[in-house]
Amino acid sequence: MAEIVIKAEKLTKRFGDFIAANEITFDVYAGEIFGFLGANGAGKTTAMRMLCGLSTPSSGKAIIAGFDIYKQTESIKKNIGYMSQKFSLYEDLTVIENITFFGGIYGLSDKEIKEKSEILIQQLGLQGVTKKLVGSLPLGWKQKLSFSVAVLHEPKIVFLDEPTGGVDPVTRRQFWDLIYEASDKGITIFVTTHYMDEAEYCNRISMMVDGVVKALDTPSNLKQEFAAGTMDEVFFELARGAKRKGD
Amino acid sequence: MHDVVLDKIRKTYNKNSLVAVDNVSLSVNKGELFGLIGPDGAGKTSIFRILTTLLLPDGGNASVSGYDVVKDYKIIRNHVGYMPGRFSLYQDLSVEENLNFFATLFGTTIKENYDLIKEIYVQIEPFKTRRAGKLSGGMKQKLALCCALIHRPTVLFLDEPTTGVDTVSRKEFWEMLKRLKSQGITIMVSTPYMDEATLCERIALIQSGKILSINTPANVIAQFPQNLFAIKSTNMSGLLKDLRDFGNIESCNAFGEYHHITLSDESDATQHELKTYLESKQHENIVLQSTTPTIEDCFIQLMNNQDGGNSN
């Protein structure tokens, strides 16, 4: 059995009377692409914030990359990468400044940053634009660069919060090529998405509804279980009974 | 009769260095549900803001309900409803106050046009005293739609109403649009979700400020130039790489459970050769079958065509 890099046991977050995440329990294995799906308001963001060490749970246990979610949040932050569509890179810094900045934040030495940024720039074919402001780059390039920056320090896990929202269909697929590459290197991918074809690219999927994990399995098993032809139908079956609406 | 007409509309930003809308021409029929389909940065919002008279084009002409967007901007503003991509109601007014405010602005009352918004409004009515800023995403969206409709517009512009919204709410939203259309309102809606294209009567696919195609969804699909095949095996990421190395592959894209491919030679012999090749690469449980293109297949094909054209 592969190493467990995320272990959540009855993880719960309350805001007053409201239980945003209710006793969620699951394991994620090293190198796995784990799809974290749910309707708006299901509690995904709350759960993700806890797993990244940004929000203290009300109760329950979790170990992330070997570190305790209550006591070792700083170690967790050093051993994970994070990227979302909303927050990724600084638009008013250049490509190279962004890489240097995030490399520094993630604790890399100047030497490591120099070496890694050269490799990264070459891999992404950004040689001509290293001194350009990130804000002036096409969205597709930004998304690819921000993913590469999020895994620059070779974290055990990278959290991707709707990384491909609004991206054109060709770039969206190139983005998944990067995800596969990272996964092949042993980096665990924890990803949320609204695109149901992308749910198919995950090794396993969890579906949150009203604060609880309502289903967790491989895409093909889920389709079988719900007698559905596509992941879209599985999602619809599970989410249409949701009581909470919106985020 | 056309309710929306764009004739060679052009819009640039940053001292002409960024062309957001590049000579776009299209027209929307009266009572039509028309979709503008494309990713972020395609120029969708610029087009909406030109049509709603909030932005001046650099070139070309456009009209809404027969009125010119530059000369007749005051008339147009009374006749259109606009729901921008970003929530732009007053966060510190309640649901009811927002709706009242917009009704008053247009010289009408909620009562007068209640029949038009009733079906949508009843869903948020239990929260009518709640401040708009405290509503959930789905409820904000419904309130914004009510406010855009309260003066009974002839043309409704909806800029990415379903972005960031889950599948279930998206389905509900499109049902609402169909009912509005049946009341005779012309609707122009934009979306980055290609699967929503089939819910429109006609669509314009747009990328980098240029129109790739304008047609009914069925005709866009019918114009896909080749046979499309769906293929899968037990190792999908390996399959993608191996397919790209196969000589007769023209295009190869991941599409959920299957990869979609086109072949430069579609003969049975080549299909057989492909299977043999993949077996030699240790692929198991290979399934290769014909499939119908989706709008997303068409978009990718048209996008690649255009890129190819540009580089030549």
Coordinates of C-alpha atoms in Angstrom, one line a residue, chain B:
Chain B
M1 CA -35.6 41.3 -37.4
H2 CA -32.4 41.7 -35.6
D3 CA -32.3 42.9 -32.0
V4 CA -28.5 43.1 -31.7
V5 CA -26.2 43.9 -34.6
L6 CA -22.4 44.2 -34.4
D7 CA -20.6 45.3 -37.6
K8 CA -16.8 45.1 -37.6
I9 CA -16.6 46.2 -33.9
R10 CA -13.1 46.7 -32.7
K11 CA -11.8 47.6 -29.2
T12 CA -8.2 48.0 -28.1
Y13 CA -6.7 48.7 -24.7
N14 CA -3.3 50.0 -23.5
K15 CA -2.7 52.4 -26.4
N16 CA -3.7 49.9 -29.1
S17 CA -1.3 47.3 -27.9
L18 CA -4.0 44.9 -26.7
V19 CA -6.7 44.1 -29.2
A20 CA -9.6 42.8 -27.1
V21 CA -12.3 42.8 -29.9
D22 CA -11.0 42.3 -33.4
N23 CA -13.5 43.3 -36.1
V24 CA -16.4 41.2 -34.7
S25 CA -19.6 41.1 -36.7
L26 CA -22.7 39.2 -35.6
S27 CA -26.4 39.6 -35.2
V28 CA -28.9 38.3 -32.8
N29 CA -32.5 37.7 -33.9
K30 CA -35.5 39.1 -32.0
G31 CA -36.5 36.6 -29.2
E32 CA -33.4 34.5 -29.7
L33 CA -31.3 32.9 -27.0
F34 CA -27.8 33.6 -28.3
G35 CA -24.6 32.4 -26.7
L36 CA -21.1 33.9 -26.8
I37 CA -18.8 31.0 -25.9
G38 CA -15.1 31.5 -25.1
P39 CA -12.5 31.5 -22.4
D40 CA -11.4 34.4 -20.2
G41 CA -9.7 37.1 -22.3
A42 CA -11.7 36.3 -25.4
G43 CA -13.4 39.7 -25.5
K44 CA -16.8 38.7 -24.2
T45 CA -17.1 41.3 -21.6
S46 CA -15.8 44.1 -23.9
I47 CA -18.6 43.2 -26.4
F48 CA -21.2 43.3 -23.6
R49 CA -20.0 46.6 -22.4
I50 CA -20.1 48.1 -25.9
L51 CA -23.6 46.8 -26.4
T52 CA -24.8 48.1 -23.1
T53 CA -23.3 51.6 -24.0
L54 CA -20.8 51.4 -21.1
L55 CA -17.8 51.4 -23.4
L56 CA -17.1 53.1 -26.7
P57 CA -15.8 50.9 -29.6
D58 CA -12.6 52.1 -31.4
G59 CA -14.2 51.1 -34.7
G60 CA -17.3 49.6 -36.3
N61 CA -21.0 50.0 -35.6
A62 CA -23.3 48.3 -33.3
S63 CA -27.0 48.6 -32.5
V64 CA -29.5 47.3 -30.0
S65 CA -33.2 47.1 -30.8
G66 CA -32.4 49.3 -33.8
Y67 CA -30.7 52.0 -31.8
D68 CA -27.1 53.0 -32.3
V69 CA -24.9 52.2 -29.2
V70 CA -23.0 55.6 -29.5
K71 CA -25.7 58.1 -30.6
D72 CA -28.7 56.6 -28.9
Y73 CA -27.1 55.4 -25.7
K74 CA -29.8 57.0 -23.5
I75 CA -32.6 55.1 -25.2
I76 CA -30.7 51.8 -25.1
R77 CA -30.1 52.1 -21.4
N78 CA -33.9 52.2 -20.9
H79 CA -34.5 49.1 -23.0
V80 CA -31.8 46.6 -22.0
G81 CA -31.1 44.6 -18.9
Y82 CA -27.5 43.8 -18.0
M83 CA -26.2 41.4 -15.5
P84 CA -22.4 41.9 -15.3
G85 CA -20.0 39.1 -14.5
R86 CA -19.1 40.6 -11.1
F87 CA -21.9 41.0 -8.6
S88 CA -22.7 44.7 -8.7
L89 CA -25.7 45.3 -6.6
Y90 CA -25.7 47.3 -3.4
Q91 CA -24.2 45.0 -0.8
D92 CA -25.6 47.0 2.1
L93 CA -29.1 47.2 0.8
S94 CA -31.5 44.4 1.5
V95 CA -32.9 42.1 -1.3
E96 CA -36.1 44.0 -1.4
E97 CA -34.4 47.4 -1.2
N98 CA -32.2 46.5 -4.2
L99 CA -35.1 45.5 -6.3
N100 CA -37.1 48.5 -5.3
F101 CA -34.2 50.8 -6.1
F102 CA -33.7 49.4 -9.6
A103 CA -37.5 49.5 -10.3
T104 CA -37.5 53.2 -9.3
L105 CA -34.5 54.0 -11.4
F106 CA -36.4 52.8 -14.5
G107 CA -39.6 54.5 -13.5
T108 CA -41.5 51.4 -12.7
T109 CA -42.6 49.4 -9.7
I110 CA -42.0 45.8 -8.6
K111 CA -45.8 45.3 -8.7
E112 CA -46.1 46.3 -12.3
N113 CA -43.7 43.7 -13.7
Y114 CA -43.9 41.1 -10.9
D115 CA -45.2 38.5 -13.3
L116 CA -41.9 38.5 -15.2
I117 CA -39.7 37.9 -12.1
K118 CA -42.2 36.0 -10.0
E119 CA -40.7 32.5 -10.6
I120 CA -37.2 33.6 -9.7
Y121 CA -38.1 36.0 -6.9
V122 CA -40.2 33.6 -4.9
Q123 CA -37.0 31.6 -4.4
I124 CA -35.3 34.5 -2.6
E125 CA -38.4 36.1 -1.1
P126 CA -37.9 34.3 2.2
F127 CA -34.7 36.4 2.6
K128 CA -36.0 39.7 1.3
T129 CA -34.9 41.6 4.4
R130 CA -31.4 40.2 4.3
R131 CA -28.6 42.4 3.0
A132 CA -27.5 41.5 -0.5
G133 CA -23.8 41.2 0.7
K134 CA -24.9 38.4 3.1
L135 CA -26.5 36.2 0.4
S136 CA -25.0 33.0 -0.9
G137 CA -23.6 32.9 -4.5
G138 CA -26.7 31.3 -5.9
M139 CA -29.1 33.7 -4.3
K140 CA -27.0 36.7 -5.3
Q141 CA -27.2 35.5 -8.9
K142 CA -31.0 35.2 -8.7
L143 CA -31.4 38.7 -7.2
A144 CA -29.1 40.2 -9.9
L145 CA -31.3 38.6 -12.5
C146 CA -34.4 40.0 -10.9
C147 CA -32.9 43.5 -10.9
A148 CA -31.9 43.2 -14.5
L149 CA -35.4 42.2 -15.4
I150 CA -37.6 44.5 -13.3
H151 CA -38.0 47.1 -16.0
R152 CA -39.1 44.5 -18.5
P153 CA -36.1 44.9 -20.9
T154 CA -36.4 43.9 -24.6
V155 CA -32.9 42.6 -24.6
L156 CA -31.2 40.9 -21.7
F157 CA -27.4 40.7 -21.5
L158 CA -25.9 38.2 -19.2
D159 CA -22.2 38.1 -18.8
E160 CA -21.0 34.7 -17.5
P161 CA -24.0 34.2 -15.2
T162 CA -22.9 30.6 -14.4
T163 CA -19.2 31.0 -13.8
G164 CA -18.1 29.4 -10.6
V165 CA -21.5 27.9 -10.1
D166 CA -22.0 24.1 -9.5
T167 CA -23.7 21.8 -12.0
V168 CA -27.0 21.7 -10.2
S169 CA -27.4 25.5 -10.0
R170 CA -26.2 25.9 -13.6
K171 CA -29.0 23.6 -14.8
E172 CA -31.5 25.6 -12.8
F173 CA -30.2 28.8 -14.2
W174 CA -30.6 27.6 -17.8
E175 CA -34.1 26.5 -17.1
M176 CA -34.9 30.0 -15.9
L177 CA -33.4 31.4 -19.2
K178 CA -35.6 29.2 -21.3
R179 CA -38.7 30.4 -19.5
L180 CA -37.7 34.1 -20.0
K181 CA -37.1 33.4 -23.6
S182 CA -40.6 32.0 -23.9
Q183 CA -41.8 35.5 -22.8
G184 CA -40.3 37.0 -25.9
I185 CA -37.1 38.6 -24.4
T186 CA -34.0 38.5 -26.5
I187 CA -31.2 37.0 -24.5
M188 CA -27.5 37.3 -25.2
V189 CA -25.5 35.2 -22.7
S190 CA -21.8 34.5 -22.4
T191 CA -20.1 31.4 -20.8
P192 CA -16.7 29.8 -20.7
Y193 CA -18.4 26.4 -20.2
M194 CA -18.5 24.8 -23.6
D195 CA -21.1 22.2 -22.6
E196 CA -23.6 25.1 -22.1
A197 CA -23.4 26.0 -25.8
T198 CA -25.9 23.3 -26.7
L199 CA -28.5 25.1 -24.6
C200 CA -28.5 28.1 -26.9
E201 CA -30.3 28.5 -30.2
R202 CA -27.3 29.9 -31.9
I203 CA -23.7 30.5 -30.7
A204 CA -20.6 32.5 -31.5
L205 CA -17.4 30.8 -30.6
I206 CA -14.8 33.5 -29.7
Q207 CA -11.1 33.4 -28.9
S208 CA -8.6 36.2 -28.6
G209 CA -11.1 38.8 -29.8
K210 CA -11.9 36.9 -33.0
I211 CA -15.0 34.9 -33.9
L212 CA -14.2 31.3 -34.8
S213 CA -17.7 30.3 -35.9
I214 CA -21.3 31.5 -35.7
N215 CA -24.0 28.9 -36.1
T216 CA -26.5 26.7 -34.4
P217 CA -24.8 24.2 -32.0
A218 CA -25.9 21.3 -34.3
N219 CA -24.4 23.0 -37.3
V220 CA -21.1 23.8 -35.6
I221 CA -20.9 20.1 -34.7
A222 CA -21.9 19.0 -38.2
Q223 CA -19.1 21.1 -39.7
F224 CA -16.4 19.3 -37.8
P225 CA -14.2 18.3 -40.7
Q226 CA -13.2 14.8 -39.9
N227 CA -14.3 11.6 -38.2
L228 CA -13.7 11.7 -34.5
F229 CA -12.7 8.7 -32.6
A230 CA -12.8 8.0 -28.8
I231 CA -10.2 5.8 -27.4
K232 CA -9.3 4.5 -23.9
S233 CA -7.1 1.9 -22.2
T234 CA -6.2 1.1 -18.6
N235 CA -3.4 3.6 -18.6
M236 CA -4.8 6.9 -19.8
S237 CA -1.9 9.2 -19.2
G238 CA 0.5 6.8 -20.9
L239 CA -2.0 6.4 -23.7
L240 CA -2.0 10.2 -24.4
K241 CA 1.8 10.2 -24.8
D242 CA 1.9 7.1 -27.0
L243 CA -0.9 8.3 -29.2
R244 CA 1.0 11.6 -29.9
D245 CA 3.9 9.5 -31.1
F246 CA 1.8 7.5 -33.6
G247 CA 2.4 8.6 -37.2
N248 CA -1.2 9.0 -38.4
I249 CA -2.4 11.0 -35.4
E250 CA -3.6 14.5 -36.4
S251 CA -5.1 15.6 -33.1
C252 CA -5.2 14.0 -29.7
N253 CA -7.0 15.5 -26.7
A254 CA -8.0 14.2 -23.3
F255 CA -11.8 14.2 -22.9
G256 CA -12.7 12.7 -19.6
E257 CA -13.1 8.9 -19.7
Y258 CA -11.8 8.8 -23.3
H259 CA -9.2 10.6 -25.4
H260 CA -10.5 12.1 -28.6
I261 CA -8.4 11.6 -31.7
T262 CA -8.5 12.4 -35.4
L263 CA -6.4 10.4 -37.9
S264 CA -4.8 11.6 -41.1
D265 CA -5.8 8.3 -42.6
E266 CA -9.2 6.9 -41.3
S267 CA -9.1 3.5 -43.1
D268 CA -9.8 0.3 -41.2
A269 CA -6.2 -0.7 -41.8
T270 CA -4.8 2.3 -40.0
Q271 CA -7.2 1.8 -37.1
H272 CA -6.0 -1.8 -36.9
E273 CA -2.4 -0.6 -37.1
L274 CA -3.0 1.9 -34.2
K275 CA -4.4 -0.9 -32.0
T276 CA -1.4 -3.1 -32.8
Y277 CA 1.0 -0.3 -32.0
L278 CA -0.7 0.4 -28.7
E279 CA -0.6 -3.3 -27.7
S280 CA 3.1 -3.2 -28.5
K281 CA 3.3 -0.4 -25.9
Q282 CA 1.7 -2.6 -23.3
H283 CA -1.7 -1.0 -23.3
E284 CA -4.6 -3.2 -22.1
N285 CA -8.3 -3.2 -22.7
I286 CA -8.1 -0.8 -25.6
V287 CA -11.4 0.6 -26.8
L288 CA -11.5 2.5 -30.1
Q289 CA -14.8 3.8 -31.5
S290 CA -16.3 6.5 -33.5
T291 CA -17.9 9.4 -31.5
T292 CA -19.8 12.6 -32.1
P293 CA -17.8 15.7 -31.6
T294 CA -18.8 18.1 -28.7
I295 CA -18.7 21.8 -29.0
E296 CA -15.4 21.7 -27.1
D297 CA -13.9 19.4 -29.8
C298 CA -15.0 22.0 -32.4
F299 CA -13.6 24.8 -30.4
I300 CA -10.2 23.2 -30.1
Q301 CA -10.2 22.3 -33.8
L302 CA -11.1 25.9 -34.8
M303 CA -8.6 27.3 -32.4
N304 CA -5.8 25.1 -33.8
N305 CA -6.8 26.0 -37.3
Q306 CA -6.5 29.7 -36.5
D307 CA -3.2 29.3 -34.8
G308 CA -1.9 27.4 -37.8
G309 CA -3.1 30.1 -40.1
N310 CA -1.4 32.8 -38.0
S311 CA 2.0 31.1 -37.9
N312 CA 2.1 30.5 -41.7

